[in-house]
mmCIF file of C-alpha atoms in Angstrom:
data_model
loop_
_atom_site.group_PDB
_atom_site.id
_atom_site.type_symbol
_atom_site.label_atom_id
_atom_site.label_comp_id
_atom_site.label_asym_id
_atom_site.label_seq_id
_atom_site.Cartn_x
_atom_site.Cartn_y
_atom_site.Cartn_z
ATOM 1 C CA MET A 110 -4.070 4.255 -2.763
ATOM 2 C CA LEU A 111 -4.330 8.008 -3.227
ATOM 3 C CA PRO A 112 -5.595 9.395 -6.557
ATOM 4 C CA GLU A 113 -3.034 11.104 -8.787
ATOM 5 C CA GLN A 114 -4.706 14.471 -8.128
ATOM 6 C CA ASP A 115 -3.851 14.211 -4.417
ATOM 7 C CA HIS A 116 -0.207 13.401 -5.194
ATOM 8 C CA LEU A 117 -0.037 16.512 -7.388
ATOM 9 C CA LEU A 118 -1.702 18.534 -4.636
ATOM 10 C CA ILE A 119 0.908 17.389 -2.091
ATOM 11 C CA SER A 120 3.746 18.300 -4.464
ATOM 12 C CA ALA A 121 2.237 21.727 -5.133
ATOM 13 C CA PHE A 122 1.899 22.370 -1.396
ATOM 14 C CA LEU A 123 5.507 21.331 -0.721
ATOM 15 C CA ASP A 124 6.698 23.579 -3.555
ATOM 16 C CA GLY A 125 4.688 26.541 -2.224
ATOM 17 C CA GLU A 126 2.561 26.734 -5.366
ATOM 18 C CA LEU A 127 -0.842 26.846 -3.631
ATOM 19 C CA SER A 128 -2.693 30.030 -2.771
ATOM 20 C CA LEU A 129 -3.404 30.886 0.873
ATOM 21 C CA GLU A 130 -6.959 29.619 0.519
ATOM 22 C CA GLU A 131 -5.849 26.390 -1.176
ATOM 23 C CA SER A 132 -3.167 25.819 1.469
ATOM 24 C CA ALA A 133 -5.719 26.283 4.257
ATOM 25 C CA CYS A 134 -8.075 23.763 2.648
ATOM 26 C CA PHE A 135 -5.218 21.299 2.182
ATOM 27 C CA LYS A 136 -4.200 21.600 5.852
ATOM 28 C CA GLN A 137 -7.780 20.902 6.898
ATOM 29 C CA ARG A 138 -7.770 17.740 4.778
ATOM 30 C CA LEU A 139 -4.534 16.604 6.427
ATOM 31 C CA LEU A 140 -6.273 16.752 9.802
ATOM 32 C CA LYS A 141 -9.272 14.758 8.581
ATOM 33 C CA GLU A 142 -7.703 12.232 6.162
ATOM 34 C CA PRO A 143 -5.087 9.876 7.687
ATOM 35 C CA ALA A 144 -4.094 8.399 4.315
ATOM 36 C CA LEU A 145 -3.448 11.821 2.798
ATOM 37 C CA ASN A 146 -1.496 12.930 5.869
ATOM 38 C CA GLN A 147 0.591 9.742 5.832
ATOM 39 C CA GLN A 148 1.583 10.204 2.190
ATOM 40 C CA TYR A 149 2.258 13.897 2.824
ATOM 41 C CA GLN A 150 4.646 13.036 5.665
ATOM 42 C CA VAL A 151 6.518 10.556 3.442
ATOM 43 C CA LEU A 152 6.916 13.013 0.552
ATOM 44 C CA LYS A 153 7.750 15.845 2.939
ATOM 45 C CA SER A 154 10.552 13.739 4.421
ATOM 46 C CA LEU A 155 11.906 12.914 0.953
ATOM 47 C CA ASP A 156 11.751 16.574 -0.025
ATOM 48 C CA GLN A 157 13.643 17.599 3.111
ATOM 49 C CA ASN A 158 16.273 14.903 2.551
ATOM 50 C CA LEU A 159 16.886 16.112 -0.996
ATOM 51 C CA LYS A 160 17.129 19.753 0.065
ATOM 52 C CA SER A 161 19.478 18.818 2.906
ATOM 53 C CA ALA A 162 21.696 16.783 0.589
ATOM 54 C CA PHE A 163 21.969 19.604 -1.944
ATOM 55 C CA SER A 164 22.626 22.094 0.863
ATOM 56 C CA GLU A 165 25.523 19.995 2.162
ATOM 57 C CA ILE A 166 26.960 19.671 -1.326
ATOM 58 C CA GLU A 167 26.809 23.428 -1.855
ATOM 59 C CA SER A 168 28.342 24.234 1.552
ATOM 60 C CA ASP A 169 31.273 21.798 1.405
ATOM 61 C CA PRO A 170 34.456 23.477 0.097
ATOM 62 C CA ILE A 171 35.920 21.979 -3.058
ATOM 63 C CA PRO A 172 39.590 20.883 -2.742
ATOM 64 C CA GLU A 173 41.942 23.168 -4.647
ATOM 65 C CA ALA A 174 43.220 20.388 -6.914
ATOM 66 C CA LEU A 175 39.684 19.399 -7.859
ATOM 67 C CA SER A 176 38.702 23.037 -8.327
ATOM 68 C CA ASN A 177 41.568 23.570 -10.780
ATOM 69 C CA LEU A 178 40.620 20.406 -12.621
ATOM 70 C CA LEU A 179 37.002 21.486 -12.934
ATOM 71 C CA GLU A 180 37.999 24.907 -14.231
ATOM 72 C CA ASN A 181 39.910 23.261 -17.058
ATOM 73 C CA GLU A 182 36.985 21.028 -18.031
ATOM 74 C CA LYS A 183 34.375 22.067 -20.594
ATOM 75 C CA PRO A 184 31.073 23.437 -19.242
ATOM 76 C CA LYS A 185 29.328 20.451 -20.755
ATOM 77 C CA THR A 186 31.286 18.122 -18.465
ATOM 78 C CA GLU A 187 30.222 20.143 -15.408
ATOM 79 C CA VAL A 188 26.588 19.837 -16.412
ATOM 80 C CA TRP A 189 26.820 16.071 -16.791
ATOM 81 C CA GLN A 190 28.603 15.729 -13.445
ATOM 82 C CA PHE A 191 25.870 17.713 -11.739
ATOM 83 C CA MET A 192 23.141 15.671 -13.436
ATOM 84 C CA ALA A 193 24.810 12.416 -12.380
ATOM 85 C CA MET A 194 25.024 13.650 -8.789
ATOM 86 C CA ALA A 195 21.374 14.711 -8.791
ATOM 87 C CA ALA A 196 20.333 11.358 -10.260
ATOM 88 C CA SER A 197 22.222 9.538 -7.506
ATOM 89 C CA LEU A 198 20.378 11.527 -4.837
ATOM 90 C CA VAL A 199 17.038 10.730 -6.446
ATOM 91 C CA VAL A 200 17.900 7.005 -6.520
ATOM 92 C CA VAL A 201 18.839 7.040 -2.827
ATOM 93 C CA SER A 202 15.575 8.790 -1.935
ATOM 94 C CA LEU A 203 13.572 6.401 -4.104
ATOM 95 C CA ILE A 204 15.168 3.392 -2.406
ATOM 96 C CA SER A 205 14.224 4.830 0.985
ATOM 97 C CA PHE A 206 10.641 5.404 -0.165
ATOM 98 C CA LEU A 207 10.326 1.885 -1.595
ATOM 99 C CA GLY A 208 11.736 0.514 1.646
ATOM 100 C CA TYR A 209 8.984 2.320 3.543
ATOM 101 C CA GLN A 210 6.328 0.996 1.179
ATOM 102 C CA PHE A 211 7.663 -2.564 1.541
ATOM 103 C CA SER A 212 7.548 -2.232 5.324
ATOM 104 C CA LEU A 213 3.933 -1.049 5.120
ATOM 105 C CA GLN A 214 2.938 -3.952 2.860
ATOM 106 C CA GLU A 215 4.700 -6.407 5.169
ATOM 107 C CA HIS A 216 2.688 -5.029 8.095
ATOM 108 C CA ILE A 217 -0.575 -5.437 6.180
ATOM 109 C CA SER A 218 0.401 -9.010 5.258
ATOM 110 C CA VAL A 219 0.933 -9.923 8.921
ATOM 111 C CA ALA A 220 -2.367 -8.295 9.902
ATOM 112 C CA LEU A 221 -4.188 -10.061 7.056
ATOM 113 C CA ASN A 222 -2.837 -13.451 8.111
ATOM 114 C CA GLN A 223 -4.003 -12.757 11.665
ATOM 115 C CA ALA A 224 -7.472 -11.749 10.450
ATOM 116 C CA LEU A 225 -7.812 -14.878 8.305
ATOM 117 C CA GLU A 226 -6.705 -16.960 11.255
ATOM 118 C CA THR A 227 -8.981 -15.483 13.930
ATOM 119 C CA ARG A 228 -11.987 -13.636 12.462
ATOM 120 C CA PRO A 229 -15.261 -15.456 11.712
ATOM 121 C CA SER A 230 -17.112 -14.604 8.520
ATOM 122 C CA MET A 231 -18.967 -11.282 8.278
ATOM 123 C CA GLU A 232 -16.959 -9.722 11.125
ATOM 124 C CA VAL A 233 -15.086 -6.558 10.127
ATOM 125 C CA ALA A 234 -11.440 -6.263 11.226
ATOM 126 C CA GLN A 235 -9.136 -3.256 10.959
ATOM 127 C CA LEU A 236 -5.818 -4.129 9.249
ATOM 128 C CA ASN A 237 -4.419 -0.610 9.690
ATOM 129 C CA GLU A 238 -5.708 2.966 9.675
ATOM 130 C CA GLU A 239 -6.690 2.703 6.009
ATOM 131 C CA SER A 240 -7.626 -0.934 5.389
ATOM 132 C CA GLN A 241 -10.517 -3.076 6.616
ATOM 133 C CA PHE A 242 -11.028 -6.824 6.251
ATOM 134 C CA ILE A 243 -14.104 -9.021 6.195
ATOM 135 C CA ALA A 244 -14.366 -12.734 5.417
ATOM 136 C CA LEU A 245 -17.400 -13.594 3.286
ATOM 137 C CA GLN A 246 -17.306 -17.358 3.731
ATOM 138 C CA SER A 247 -15.101 -20.345 4.562
ATOM 139 C CA PHE A 248 -15.169 -23.627 2.656
ATOM 140 C CA ARG A 249 -13.273 -26.827 1.993
ATOM 141 C CA HIS A 250 -11.216 -27.100 -1.183
ATOM 142 C CA THR A 251 -11.532 -30.235 -3.282
ATOM 143 C CA ASN A 252 -7.949 -31.023 -2.231
ATOM 144 C CA GLY A 253 -8.938 -30.971 1.448
ATOM 145 C CA ASN A 254 -7.531 -27.564 2.410
ATOM 146 C CA ILE A 255 -9.624 -24.934 4.179
ATOM 147 C CA CYS A 256 -10.120 -21.747 2.150
ATOM 148 C CA ARG A 257 -11.659 -18.346 2.865
ATOM 149 C CA GLU A 258 -13.239 -15.833 0.527
ATOM 150 C CA TYR A 259 -12.648 -12.314 1.804
ATOM 151 C CA VAL A 260 -12.574 -8.632 0.916
ATOM 152 C CA ILE A 261 -10.147 -5.871 1.874
ATOM 153 C CA LYS A 262 -11.356 -2.283 1.571
ATOM 154 C CA ALA A 263 -8.807 0.537 1.422
ATOM 155 C CA GLN A 264 -10.401 3.942 0.795
ATOM 156 C CA SER A 265 -11.952 3.711 -2.686
ATOM 157 C CA MET A 266 -10.410 0.357 -3.633
ATOM 158 C CA GLN A 267 -11.652 -3.128 -2.842
ATOM 159 C CA GLU A 268 -9.636 -6.345 -3.150
ATOM 160 C CA HIS A 269 -11.767 -9.485 -3.455
ATOM 161 C CA SER A 270 -9.712 -12.629 -2.842
ATOM 162 C CA VAL A 271 -9.611 -16.289 -1.882
ATOM 163 C CA ALA A 272 -6.856 -17.645 0.371
ATOM 164 C CA CYS A 273 -6.274 -21.240 1.466
ATOM 165 C CA LYS A 274 -4.547 -22.605 4.573
ATOM 166 C CA ILE A 275 -1.587 -24.543 3.191
ATOM 167 C CA GLN A 276 0.539 -26.149 5.882
ATOM 168 C CA LYS A 277 0.852 -23.335 8.462
ATOM 169 C CA SER A 278 0.184 -20.198 6.412
ATOM 170 C CA TRP A 279 -2.593 -18.605 4.379
ATOM 171 C CA GLN A 280 -1.767 -18.324 0.691
ATOM 172 C CA VAL A 281 -3.772 -16.210 -1.763
ATOM 173 C CA GLN A 282 -5.075 -18.289 -4.662
ATOM 174 C CA VAL A 283 -6.951 -15.653 -6.662
ATOM 175 C CA LYS A 284 -7.755 -11.960 -6.267
ATOM 176 C CA LYS A 285 -9.315 -9.029 -8.091
ATOM 177 C CA GLN A 286 -9.167 -5.297 -7.332
ATOM 178 C CA THR A 287 -11.953 -2.870 -8.143
ATOM 179 C CA LYS A 288 -13.251 0.546 -7.100
ATOM 180 C CA ILE A 289 -16.039 0.767 -4.516
ATOM 181 C CA LEU A 290 -18.091 3.466 -2.840
ATOM 182 C CA ASP A 291 -18.572 2.324 0.755
ATOM 183 C CA LEU A 292 -18.258 -0.530 3.238
ATOM 184 C CA GLU A 293 -21.673 -1.949 2.358
ATOM 185 C CA HIS A 294 -20.146 -3.166 -0.908
ATOM 186 C CA TYR A 295 -18.315 -5.804 1.135
ATOM 187 C CA ILE A 296 -21.340 -8.054 1.359
ATOM 188 C CA THR A 297 -22.211 -7.555 -2.321
ATOM 189 C CA ALA A 298 -18.713 -8.240 -3.609
ATOM 190 C CA THR A 299 -19.814 -9.364 -7.067
ATOM 191 C CA GLY A 300 -19.982 -7.648 -10.430
ATOM 192 C CA SER A 301 -16.836 -7.359 -12.542
ATOM 193 C CA GLN A 302 -14.604 -9.063 -9.963
ATOM 194 C CA GLY A 303 -17.095 -11.953 -9.826
ATOM 195 C CA LYS A 304 -15.993 -12.923 -13.326
ATOM 196 C CA ILE A 305 -12.747 -14.100 -11.767
ATOM 197 C CA ILE A 306 -13.743 -15.142 -8.226
ATOM 198 C CA GLU A 307 -17.051 -16.936 -8.859
ATOM 199 C CA PRO A 308 -15.747 -19.373 -11.502
ATOM 200 C CA TYR A 309 -12.841 -20.227 -9.190
ATOM 201 C CA LEU A 310 -15.215 -20.945 -6.287
ATOM 202 C CA LYS A 311 -17.423 -23.174 -8.446
ATOM 203 C CA LYS A 312 -14.354 -25.084 -9.572
ATOM 204 C CA VAL A 313 -12.644 -25.714 -6.210
ATOM 205 C CA ALA A 314 -15.296 -25.451 -3.454
ATOM 206 C CA LYS A 315 -16.358 -28.810 -2.013
ATOM 207 C CA GLY A 316 -19.929 -28.784 -0.756
ATOM 208 C CA GLN A 317 -21.544 -25.898 1.083
ATOM 209 C CA ALA A 318 -19.831 -23.052 2.930
ATOM 210 C CA LEU A 319 -19.002 -23.760 6.574
ATOM 211 C CA ASN A 320 -21.543 -22.558 9.124
ATOM 212 C CA VAL A 321 -20.694 -20.368 12.127
ATOM 213 C CA ASP A 322 -20.224 -23.265 14.557
ATOM 214 C CA GLU A 323 -17.929 -25.099 12.156
ATOM 215 C CA GLU A 324 -15.860 -21.945 11.647
ATOM 216 C CA LEU A 325 -15.494 -21.265 15.368
ATOM 217 C CA LYS A 326 -14.369 -24.841 16.030
ATOM 218 C CA LEU A 327 -11.752 -24.603 13.278
ATOM 219 C CA ILE A 328 -10.581 -21.194 14.533
ATOM 220 C CA SER A 329 -10.075 -22.675 18.005
ATOM 221 C CA ARG A 330 -7.941 -25.422 16.419
ATOM 222 C CA ASN A 331 -5.983 -23.047 14.144
ATOM 223 C CA TRP A 332 -8.003 -24.333 11.185
ATOM 224 C CA HIS A 333 -6.812 -27.929 11.543
#
């Protein structure tokens, strides 16, 4: 997730509010930071769609009957009509953006399920360009299900979670998000998030964590 400052920076660049030096620095960051570039492309597309929609509205001729009707209306009515039209365009663009975000989350969910299914503990897996996964341990739940404690790192955010294999899918039982500094924090995923995860593990974990051989055997049998 990008910080608010980067969102404001993207908007300022799209609106032409940056100086030449600031624009050059921003372009360099786009080349080096995939997450920033991805969000820039999304907002750039929305900006272009809005400008295109307004351009089409301005260029389309107004029917004579409607033109006469508008001329007889009070200026206040014209303002409200324009505001309603602009609001509709914003809603359409927002729906498109949310659709994109949902698609991205769906992709991450599929990749996460695959990582839980196939990756042994302490092996890093790439979910997408921005997110990395590592399982910390696997264990048996008191109800007999197999569960995995894992961490997902996405830029400066870390999600510490536990998921259990219920029937044929992995279902998240508990999770906590926190800020981190680097990948090494994966294997020390304690601290504030431990206040939620650790008590859960003590409550539901049956016996010791599975060893490497036990994990590999279960992976080969789809955790059955």
